Amino acid sequence: MDDYIKRLDQIRKWLVKNGLHALIIPSGDPHQSEYVAEYWKAREWLTGFTGSAGVAIVTQDHAHVWTDSRYFLQAETELKDKPFGLMQKSAKTLGYVDWLKQHFGKGNIIGIDGQLVSESQSRKYENGFSDKGIEFLLVDDPFSEIWESRPSFPKTSIFFISEETQDRTRIEKIQFVRNHLTESSADAMIVTDLDEICWVLNIRGSDIQCNTSVVSYLVISSQSVDLFIDREKVPAEIQKIFENEGICLHTYRYIRGFIMAQERETKWLVDPAKCNASLFALLSTENVMEETSLIYLEKAIKTPLEVKAIKRTMLKDGVALTRAFMWLENTLESRSVSEDEFAKMIADFRSKQKGYFSESFPAIVGYQAHGAIVHYRPTKESASLINNSGMLLVDSGGHYESGTTDITRTIALSEPDQKVKAHYTAVLKGHIALASVVFPESTRGVHLDALARQHLWAEGLNYGHGTGHGVGFFSNVHEGPYGISPMIGGERNRPLKAGVLITNEPGFYLEGKYGIRIENMMLTVLHSATEHGKFLAFETLTWFPIDLACVDFRKLTRDEIYWINSYHNQVREQLIPLLSNPVEKFWMIEKTKPIPFGKIG
Amino acid sequence: MDDYIKRLDQIRKWLVKNGLHALIIPSGDPHQSEYVAEYWKAREWLTGFTGSAGVAIVTQDHAHVWTDSRYFLQAETELKDKPFGLMQKSAKTLGYVDWLKQHFGKGNIIGIDGQLVSESQSRKYENGFSDKGIEFLLVDDPFSEIWESRPSFPKTSIFFISEETQDRTRIEKIQFVRNHLTESSADAMIVTDLDEICWVLNIRGSDIQCNTSVVSYLVISSQSVDLFIDREKVPAEIQKIFENEGICLHTYRYIRGFIMAQERETKWLVDPAKCNASLFALLSTENVMEETSLIYLEKAIKTPLEVKAIKRTMLKDGVALTRAFMWLENTLESRSVSEDEFAKMIADFRSKQKGYFSESFPAIVGYQAHGAIVHYRPTKESASLINNSGMLLVDSGGHYESGTTDITRTIALSEPDQKVKAHYTAVLKGHIALASVVFPESTRGVHLDALARQHLWAEGLNYGHGTGHGVGFFSNVHEGPYGISPMIGGERNRPLKAGVLITNEPGFYLEGKYGIRIENMMLTVLHSATEHGKFLAFETLTWFPIDLACVDFRKLTRDEIYWINSYHNQVREQLIPLLSNPVEKFWMIEKTKPIPFGKIG
């Protein structure tokens, strides 16, 4: 407690010294990453709240943390003995911007570290506050003066992606950007998004947990390519290759100086949704051309070699999960297993597959009531003991050199009752409806979302998260700009295109009891081109049995039974040759037994 | 031809005289009505193109009409011997705004009759043209000087709606608006939308064909209610009642003078999407509060008495249609029937029902290839002769004192082939999916649209129109702000609410062959309220048989067969008591025979 009071006190002194009345402390990094390196977890250090999403506000009289429903429980526990109050984001409570507008007015100044906020978001703050005459200020990192024993700056080595998965060389990708510069009559593009930089340069790293990205900036102009990364992170042989290819290395923090040193007339292409506000502020506005990043859009369309690799990866992942779930079943016969231990075992089984790199996100192993906490992640302290009864939800994924995976299965550890079966069956029917849909090419995720929910809706049920998100290639497990959700005009709602890799993950959560989610990854593919236009469809890529013990067969249509049988048939045919012993093979045969057609209702 | 050349010449002279380089001639009236009185059909008079949607552009060198695919055929025929070129609106051709931007630049002035364009649309023009340095000007009606023997200004008598359908008196509705004025700290609201005026005052009229509205303006302030309508249109007894209720009558064209005479500080509530730009221009901008019209939003939620009345109306409509379709079947046994004649007969049968007022839109009777022209309307010249073979699409509706109807049925006049059946069945399955869906209360039409299309999509098919539109009460057959369509951020895409009356009308159109559409009206109702939130559903209100001769039963699920049988059961039980003779009753029994459950595939 004393530590946290001291930290808060330091921030308040910093506010006074800098003439600010309030400071917004978000969870981001200078690259608007979803996951951030320890070095940037200032909000966590200051408040003690470790959830990945949350904003702290510090004024002389108040200190609060705002977070959403995923983290209410965790935040309540973690903030209990801290000097920060918890503000639960909901329709009923004030958001932090409205709260600030209620507490401050003309003559007040509110600041934020301009590196931790995108230019677009910064404009929204500015507009919001200016209504009330509040001044909004971008400041330099306040924690650089305050945070003692701050974690060191990320400095893992970078490496090249495998040539087997590389359809385009660095040179070709740089040329692709340069062609766009020419078309747009621009001189240079600033790339700040870490996975965009990795994509262009065909590199990866491990600067951030569960990520494959490299903390850096990239500037591509018609003449030069400048990569801002601490040189010690670039192995000598890569330095040499970069040099040959005309890619200049600069120290990471020199990006600001570099931008300032450019000629004033330089015409910049910048994505204001990605570029941080401090960096953006260095550009003279009349020479900035704003647009959604070309790389962001291109990266989401998976290439033939990437697709080939992802398909191989899915088989490895299926084998690893087979072993993990078999291990659980066997172990439960003699003892209980903590959620935490099972999460580790899953990663362990994955790590035995060739080309494995890391988890693609911290696994969610939610036993019974924990399954109903949508973003639950077991820790040593929180973990329940799994035993031979009830429901278990497991959402996990891996980064492999040959692609990134994300899969959720929910299994019954004892005979489920009718209520569980009704919920599970409604979720499964929605999953199948989305997996089977054919749609014209202008269709967006928002149009398809109801297909996955309709059977839950019919029973007065629903789930509070989106139905699908894009997945990167050996890259971010959550990737824009495509998604499937009811959000209108959201960031991730573009018309779907062939080549988009996306998840299908309807669910249902009964608070205090259990959670159900069935998630496969799907590739968007061309289905047909007729005189009525082009039609797309989804090809399911994930191969692992769905637990039929939880399904009420009488509620399935003939088409749904056909889908399940055909899916399980493919799971079996593809995975059995990769399994090493008869016990594994027998397990797989058991789990993929066809549903008799006589069983429809 | 000579007439049209002369008219064009007059407009060009008018342009020169007024210093304009181009004139935009839209299809509207000063109230942004969908259908307009003859008095405002200047574009039609000038160009000879009679379609309801289209824009003419006149410059010294060019004269063009832009219209959309619904009207290509008609426009081509009508413009053949006229001095106007046809510009077919499509993804490939320039819209008229882009065309004007391509042909004009700095120093040029483009005008439009400021009464025929909403303030919102006018701003869009202004922004669009200012990019190119073009000046955009609101002008007074150019046709007042040019149009000889212009149709007279609409002057039908107004009347009160039946008390049976009136949940709120005029006084109560005016108070409802005044409460909103108080809440908004506004002094007065300008109501320009004709059906909004009718709704507030519980009046109707017949100023416009197929409409029930009254050409007028209304201003409601905390002290007064001012209705701008030519006094001769208001019967003496209504004048007296208005006088007692404090509703002042003014001549229609005095609205401008009235607005200008108000104190400068008057705070106005105005909906810029509705108010015409000329009227809006009279208000001092600092005193205007813009918002979506409160009346527009309130009117769409049907009241208990309205719902009761609509349900009665649907039975009358079903009886009228029964007689019309029986008449067609009988007549076809001895002779062919023109589309035009059948359209008149339908209106005729409707007119025999008590409380009938008029058609709610010009009926679409599309035989064979004509059925594939989505907004086809038979005229004496265009009408085909219907005989005992092929497919017939009939989309018609009536205004009754007790509500407005809109229904489409497609019937086979001979045994349909497998292709027709496949198309018809896919449309019907979509209709049923939408009719049966349950959804949480934040759901918008855009979320549900795919349910109606999914079975067509599965076969690489689609339709080019929306799936559903709101319907007014004894009022506009197309009513906002609710709808079901794939449009993102469209005007008619609010979260659905209980009380919203909406159509369900998927279709399929095979060019040159036939059109299929199945349309019922539905009421949005509360389905359930659980701990997971409020859920809504649709209650189908239209009662008339769906032609099962066109259905491939093997493609139906058990639930779909159940829906059809249960629908036809209700059609039969409700209509038979209202039919007068055994032949009619027998016909109805035949048309609503249940599908045996053994027939599912």
CSV table of C-alpha atoms in Angstrom, one decimal, chain B residues 302-579:
chain,number,residue,atom,x,y,z
B,302,LYS,CA,-47.8,2.3,-33.4
B,303,THR,CA,-50.2,2.8,-30.5
B,304,PRO,CA,-52.6,0.2,-29.1
B,305,LEU,CA,-55.6,1.5,-31.0
B,306,GLU,CA,-53.6,1.8,-34.2
B,307,VAL,CA,-52.5,-1.8,-33.8
B,308,LYS,CA,-56.0,-3.0,-33.2
B,309,ALA,CA,-57.2,-1.1,-36.3
B,310,ILE,CA,-54.4,-2.4,-38.4
B,311,LYS,CA,-55.3,-6.0,-37.5
B,312,ARG,CA,-58.9,-5.4,-38.5
B,313,THR,CA,-57.6,-3.8,-41.8
B,314,MET,CA,-55.5,-6.8,-42.6
B,315,LEU,CA,-58.6,-9.0,-42.6
B,316,LYS,CA,-60.4,-6.7,-45.0
B,317,ASP,CA,-57.4,-6.6,-47.2
B,318,GLY,CA,-57.2,-10.4,-47.2
B,319,VAL,CA,-60.9,-10.7,-48.2
B,320,ALA,CA,-60.4,-8.1,-51.0
B,321,LEU,CA,-57.4,-9.9,-52.4
B,322,THR,CA,-59.2,-13.3,-52.2
B,323,ARG,CA,-61.9,-11.9,-54.4
B,324,ALA,CA,-59.4,-10.3,-56.8
B,325,PHE,CA,-57.3,-13.4,-57.2
B,326,MET,CA,-60.4,-15.6,-57.6
B,327,TRP,CA,-61.7,-13.1,-60.2
B,328,LEU,CA,-58.4,-13.4,-62.1
B,329,GLU,CA,-58.5,-17.2,-62.0
B,330,ASN,CA,-62.0,-17.3,-63.2
B,331,THR,CA,-61.6,-14.7,-65.9
B,332,LEU,CA,-58.4,-16.4,-67.2
B,333,GLU,CA,-60.5,-19.5,-68.0
B,334,SER,CA,-62.3,-17.6,-70.7
B,335,ARG,CA,-60.0,-14.8,-71.8
B,336,SER,CA,-56.7,-13.1,-71.0
B,337,VAL,CA,-56.4,-10.2,-68.7
B,338,SER,CA,-54.1,-7.2,-69.1
B,339,GLU,CA,-51.8,-6.3,-66.1
B,340,ASP,CA,-53.4,-2.9,-66.1
B,341,GLU,CA,-56.9,-4.3,-65.9
B,342,PHE,CA,-56.0,-6.6,-63.0
B,343,ALA,CA,-54.4,-3.7,-61.1
B,344,LYS,CA,-57.7,-1.8,-61.5
B,345,MET,CA,-59.7,-4.8,-60.4
B,346,ILE,CA,-57.6,-5.2,-57.2
B,347,ALA,CA,-58.2,-1.6,-56.3
B,348,ASP,CA,-61.9,-2.1,-57.1
B,349,PHE,CA,-62.2,-5.1,-54.8
B,350,ARG,CA,-60.4,-3.2,-52.1
B,351,SER,CA,-62.7,-0.2,-52.5
B,352,LYS,CA,-65.7,-2.4,-51.6
B,353,GLN,CA,-64.3,-2.9,-48.1
B,354,LYS,CA,-65.6,-0.5,-45.5
B,355,GLY,CA,-63.3,2.4,-44.7
B,356,TYR,CA,-61.3,2.1,-47.9
B,357,PHE,CA,-59.6,5.4,-49.0
B,358,SER,CA,-57.3,4.8,-51.9
B,359,GLU,CA,-54.4,2.7,-53.2
B,360,SER,CA,-51.4,3.1,-51.0
B,361,PHE,CA,-49.1,3.1,-54.1
B,362,PRO,CA,-49.6,2.3,-57.8
B,363,ALA,CA,-50.0,-1.5,-57.9
B,364,ILE,CA,-47.2,-3.5,-59.5
B,365,VAL,CA,-48.7,-6.3,-61.6
B,366,GLY,CA,-45.8,-7.9,-63.3
B,367,TYR,CA,-46.5,-10.9,-65.5
B,368,GLN,CA,-43.5,-13.0,-66.6
B,369,ALA,CA,-40.6,-10.7,-67.7
B,370,HIS,CA,-42.4,-7.7,-66.2
B,371,GLY,CA,-42.2,-9.3,-62.8
B,372,ALA,CA,-38.4,-9.0,-63.0
B,373,ILE,CA,-38.6,-5.2,-63.3
B,374,VAL,CA,-38.6,-4.3,-59.7
B,375,HIS,CA,-40.6,-1.1,-59.8
B,376,TYR,CA,-42.6,-2.0,-62.9
B,377,ARG,CA,-46.1,-0.4,-63.0
B,378,PRO,CA,-48.4,-1.4,-65.8
B,379,THR,CA,-49.7,1.4,-67.9
B,380,LYS,CA,-52.2,1.1,-70.8
B,381,GLU,CA,-49.2,1.1,-73.2
B,382,SER,CA,-46.9,-1.2,-71.3
B,383,ALA,CA,-49.3,-3.8,-70.0
B,384,SER,CA,-48.9,-7.4,-71.0
B,385,LEU,CA,-51.8,-9.8,-71.4
B,386,ILE,CA,-51.8,-12.3,-68.6
B,387,ASN,CA,-52.9,-15.8,-69.6
B,388,ASN,CA,-52.9,-19.3,-68.1
B,389,SER,CA,-49.2,-19.9,-68.0
B,390,GLY,CA,-46.1,-18.6,-66.3
B,391,MET,CA,-45.5,-16.5,-63.2
B,392,LEU,CA,-47.3,-13.4,-62.0
B,393,LEU,CA,-46.0,-11.0,-59.3
B,394,VAL,CA,-48.6,-8.7,-57.6
B,395,ASP,CA,-47.5,-6.0,-55.2
B,396,SER,CA,-50.3,-3.8,-54.0
B,397,GLY,CA,-51.7,-2.0,-51.0
B,398,GLY,CA,-54.5,0.2,-49.8
B,399,HIS,CA,-55.1,3.0,-47.5
B,400,TYR,CA,-58.1,2.4,-45.2
B,401,GLU,CA,-59.2,4.7,-42.4
B,402,SER,CA,-58.1,1.9,-40.2
B,403,GLY,CA,-54.6,1.6,-41.6
B,404,THR,CA,-52.4,1.2,-44.6
B,405,THR,CA,-51.5,-2.2,-46.3
B,406,ASP,CA,-48.8,-3.5,-48.5
B,407,ILE,CA,-48.6,-7.1,-49.7
B,408,THR,CA,-46.9,-9.0,-52.5
B,409,ARG,CA,-47.8,-12.4,-53.7
B,410,THR,CA,-46.3,-14.3,-56.6
B,411,ILE,CA,-48.4,-17.1,-58.2
B,412,ALA,CA,-47.8,-19.7,-60.8
B,413,LEU,CA,-50.5,-19.7,-63.5
B,414,SER,CA,-49.2,-23.1,-64.8
B,415,GLU,CA,-47.1,-25.8,-63.3
B,416,PRO,CA,-43.7,-24.2,-62.5
B,417,ASP,CA,-40.5,-25.9,-63.5
B,418,GLN,CA,-37.8,-27.0,-61.0
B,419,LYS,CA,-35.8,-23.7,-61.5
B,420,VAL,CA,-38.8,-21.5,-60.6
B,421,LYS,CA,-39.5,-23.8,-57.6
B,422,ALA,CA,-35.9,-23.5,-56.4
B,423,HIS,CA,-36.0,-19.7,-56.6
B,424,TYR,CA,-39.4,-19.5,-55.0
B,425,THR,CA,-38.5,-21.8,-52.2
B,426,ALA,CA,-35.3,-19.9,-51.4
B,427,VAL,CA,-37.2,-16.6,-51.2
B,428,LEU,CA,-39.9,-18.3,-49.0
B,429,LYS,CA,-37.3,-19.8,-46.7
B,430,GLY,CA,-35.8,-16.3,-46.2
B,431,HIS,CA,-39.2,-14.8,-45.6
B,432,ILE,CA,-39.8,-17.4,-42.9
B,433,ALA,CA,-36.4,-16.9,-41.3
B,434,LEU,CA,-37.0,-13.2,-40.9
B,435,ALA,CA,-40.6,-13.7,-39.8
B,436,SER,CA,-39.4,-16.1,-37.1
B,437,VAL,CA,-36.4,-14.4,-35.7
B,438,VAL,CA,-36.1,-13.3,-32.0
B,439,PHE,CA,-33.5,-10.6,-31.4
B,440,PRO,CA,-32.2,-8.4,-28.6
B,441,GLU,CA,-33.5,-4.9,-28.4
B,442,SER,CA,-30.4,-3.1,-29.7
B,443,THR,CA,-30.7,-5.0,-33.0
B,444,ARG,CA,-31.0,-3.0,-36.2
B,445,GLY,CA,-32.4,-4.0,-39.6
B,446,VAL,CA,-28.9,-4.3,-41.0
B,447,HIS,CA,-28.3,-7.2,-38.6
B,448,LEU,CA,-31.3,-9.2,-39.7
B,449,ASP,CA,-31.2,-8.6,-43.4
B,450,ALA,CA,-28.9,-11.6,-44.2
B,451,LEU,CA,-31.5,-14.0,-42.6
B,452,ALA,CA,-33.8,-13.2,-45.5
B,453,ARG,CA,-31.1,-13.6,-48.1
B,454,GLN,CA,-29.1,-16.6,-46.8
B,455,HIS,CA,-30.9,-19.3,-48.9
B,456,LEU,CA,-30.6,-17.2,-52.1
B,457,TRP,CA,-26.9,-16.5,-51.3
B,458,ALA,CA,-26.3,-20.3,-50.9
B,459,GLU,CA,-27.2,-20.6,-54.6
B,460,GLY,CA,-25.3,-17.6,-55.8
B,461,LEU,CA,-28.4,-15.5,-56.0
B,462,ASN,CA,-29.5,-12.2,-54.4
B,463,TYR,CA,-31.9,-9.3,-54.9
B,464,GLY,CA,-31.1,-5.6,-55.3
B,465,HIS,CA,-33.6,-4.0,-53.0
B,466,GLY,CA,-34.0,-3.7,-49.3
B,467,THR,CA,-35.8,-6.5,-47.3
B,468,GLY,CA,-38.2,-4.3,-45.4
B,469,HIS,CA,-39.5,-0.8,-44.9
B,470,GLY,CA,-41.6,0.9,-42.2
B,471,VAL,CA,-45.3,1.5,-43.0
B,472,GLY,CA,-47.3,4.4,-41.7
B,473,PHE,CA,-50.7,4.3,-40.1
B,474,PHE,CA,-53.3,5.4,-42.7
B,475,SER,CA,-50.3,7.3,-44.0
B,476,ASN,CA,-47.1,6.9,-46.1
B,477,VAL,CA,-46.6,3.3,-47.2
B,478,HIS,CA,-42.9,3.9,-46.9
B,479,GLU,CA,-42.1,5.3,-43.5
B,480,GLY,CA,-38.9,5.9,-41.6
B,481,PRO,CA,-36.8,5.6,-39.5
B,482,TYR,CA,-36.8,1.8,-39.4
B,483,GLY,CA,-36.0,-0.6,-42.2
B,484,ILE,CA,-34.3,-3.9,-43.0
B,485,SER,CA,-31.5,-3.6,-45.5
B,486,PRO,CA,-27.8,-4.2,-45.9
B,487,MET,CA,-27.1,-0.5,-45.9
B,488,ILE,CA,-24.7,0.6,-43.2
B,489,GLY,CA,-25.5,3.9,-41.6
B,490,GLY,CA,-28.5,4.4,-43.8
B,491,GLU,CA,-31.4,6.7,-42.9
B,492,ARG,CA,-33.6,3.8,-42.0
B,493,ASN,CA,-31.5,1.7,-39.7
B,494,ARG,CA,-32.3,2.5,-36.1
B,495,PRO,CA,-32.4,-0.2,-33.5
B,496,LEU,CA,-35.9,-1.8,-33.9
B,497,LYS,CA,-38.5,-1.1,-31.2
B,498,ALA,CA,-41.8,-2.7,-30.1
B,499,GLY,CA,-44.6,-1.1,-32.1
B,500,VAL,CA,-42.7,-0.6,-35.3
B,501,LEU,CA,-44.7,-1.8,-38.4
B,502,ILE,CA,-42.4,-3.2,-41.0
B,503,THR,CA,-42.5,-5.2,-44.2
B,504,ASN,CA,-40.8,-8.6,-44.9
B,505,GLU,CA,-40.2,-8.8,-48.6
B,506,PRO,CA,-37.3,-10.8,-50.0
B,507,GLY,CA,-37.5,-11.5,-53.7
B,508,PHE,CA,-35.6,-12.9,-56.7
B,509,TYR,CA,-35.7,-11.5,-60.2
B,510,LEU,CA,-34.6,-13.4,-63.4
B,511,GLU,CA,-34.2,-10.8,-66.1
B,512,GLY,CA,-36.4,-11.3,-69.1
B,513,LYS,CA,-38.2,-14.3,-67.3
B,514,TYR,CA,-40.0,-13.6,-64.1
B,515,GLY,CA,-39.9,-12.0,-60.7
B,516,ILE,CA,-40.7,-13.5,-57.3
B,517,ARG,CA,-41.4,-11.6,-54.1
B,518,ILE,CA,-43.3,-12.6,-51.0
B,519,GLU,CA,-44.2,-9.7,-48.8
B,520,ASN,CA,-46.1,-9.6,-45.5
B,521,MET,CA,-46.4,-6.8,-43.0
B,522,MET,CA,-45.1,-7.5,-39.5
B,523,LEU,CA,-45.4,-5.7,-36.1
B,524,THR,CA,-42.3,-5.6,-33.9
B,525,VAL,CA,-43.4,-7.0,-30.5
B,526,LEU,CA,-41.8,-7.7,-27.1
B,527,HIS,CA,-40.9,-11.4,-27.1
B,528,SER,CA,-39.4,-11.8,-23.6
B,529,ALA,CA,-37.5,-10.1,-20.9
B,530,THR,CA,-34.9,-12.3,-19.1
B,531,GLU,CA,-31.9,-11.6,-17.0
B,532,HIS,CA,-30.1,-11.6,-20.4
B,533,GLY,CA,-32.1,-8.6,-21.5
B,534,LYS,CA,-35.1,-7.7,-23.5
B,535,PHE,CA,-35.8,-9.6,-26.7
B,536,LEU,CA,-38.1,-8.6,-29.6
B,537,ALA,CA,-39.8,-10.6,-32.4
B,538,PHE,CA,-42.0,-10.0,-35.3
B,539,GLU,CA,-45.8,-10.7,-35.4
B,540,THR,CA,-46.9,-11.3,-39.0
B,541,LEU,CA,-50.1,-9.2,-39.7
B,542,THR,CA,-50.9,-9.9,-43.3
B,543,TRP,CA,-53.3,-12.8,-44.1
B,544,PHE,CA,-53.3,-14.2,-47.5
B,545,PRO,CA,-52.2,-17.6,-48.9
B,546,ILE,CA,-48.7,-18.2,-50.2
B,547,ASP,CA,-48.7,-20.2,-53.4
B,548,LEU,CA,-47.5,-23.7,-52.4
B,549,ALA,CA,-47.5,-24.9,-56.0
B,550,CYS,CA,-44.2,-23.1,-56.4
B,551,VAL,CA,-42.6,-24.7,-53.3
B,552,ASP,CA,-40.1,-27.6,-53.3
B,553,PHE,CA,-41.2,-29.2,-50.0
B,554,ARG,CA,-38.1,-31.4,-49.9
B,555,LYS,CA,-36.0,-28.2,-49.3
B,556,LEU,CA,-38.0,-27.2,-46.2
B,557,THR,CA,-37.0,-28.0,-42.7
B,558,ARG,CA,-39.6,-29.3,-40.2
B,559,ASP,CA,-39.7,-25.8,-38.6
B,560,GLU,CA,-40.3,-24.2,-41.9
B,561,ILE,CA,-43.2,-26.5,-42.7
B,562,TYR,CA,-44.6,-25.9,-39.3
B,563,TRP,CA,-44.4,-22.1,-39.9
B,564,ILE,CA,-46.2,-22.4,-43.3
B,565,ASN,CA,-48.9,-24.7,-42.0
B,566,SER,CA,-49.5,-22.6,-39.0
B,567,TYR,CA,-49.6,-19.4,-41.1
B,568,HIS,CA,-52.1,-20.9,-43.6
B,569,ASN,CA,-54.2,-22.3,-40.7
B,570,GLN,CA,-54.5,-18.7,-39.3
B,571,VAL,CA,-55.3,-17.3,-42.8
B,572,ARG,CA,-58.1,-19.8,-43.2
B,573,GLU,CA,-59.5,-19.5,-39.7
B,574,GLN,CA,-59.6,-15.7,-39.9
B,575,LEU,CA,-60.7,-15.1,-43.5
B,576,ILE,CA,-63.3,-17.8,-43.9
B,577,PRO,CA,-65.8,-16.3,-41.5
B,578,LEU,CA,-65.6,-13.1,-43.6
B,579,LEU,CA,-66.1,-14.7,-46.9
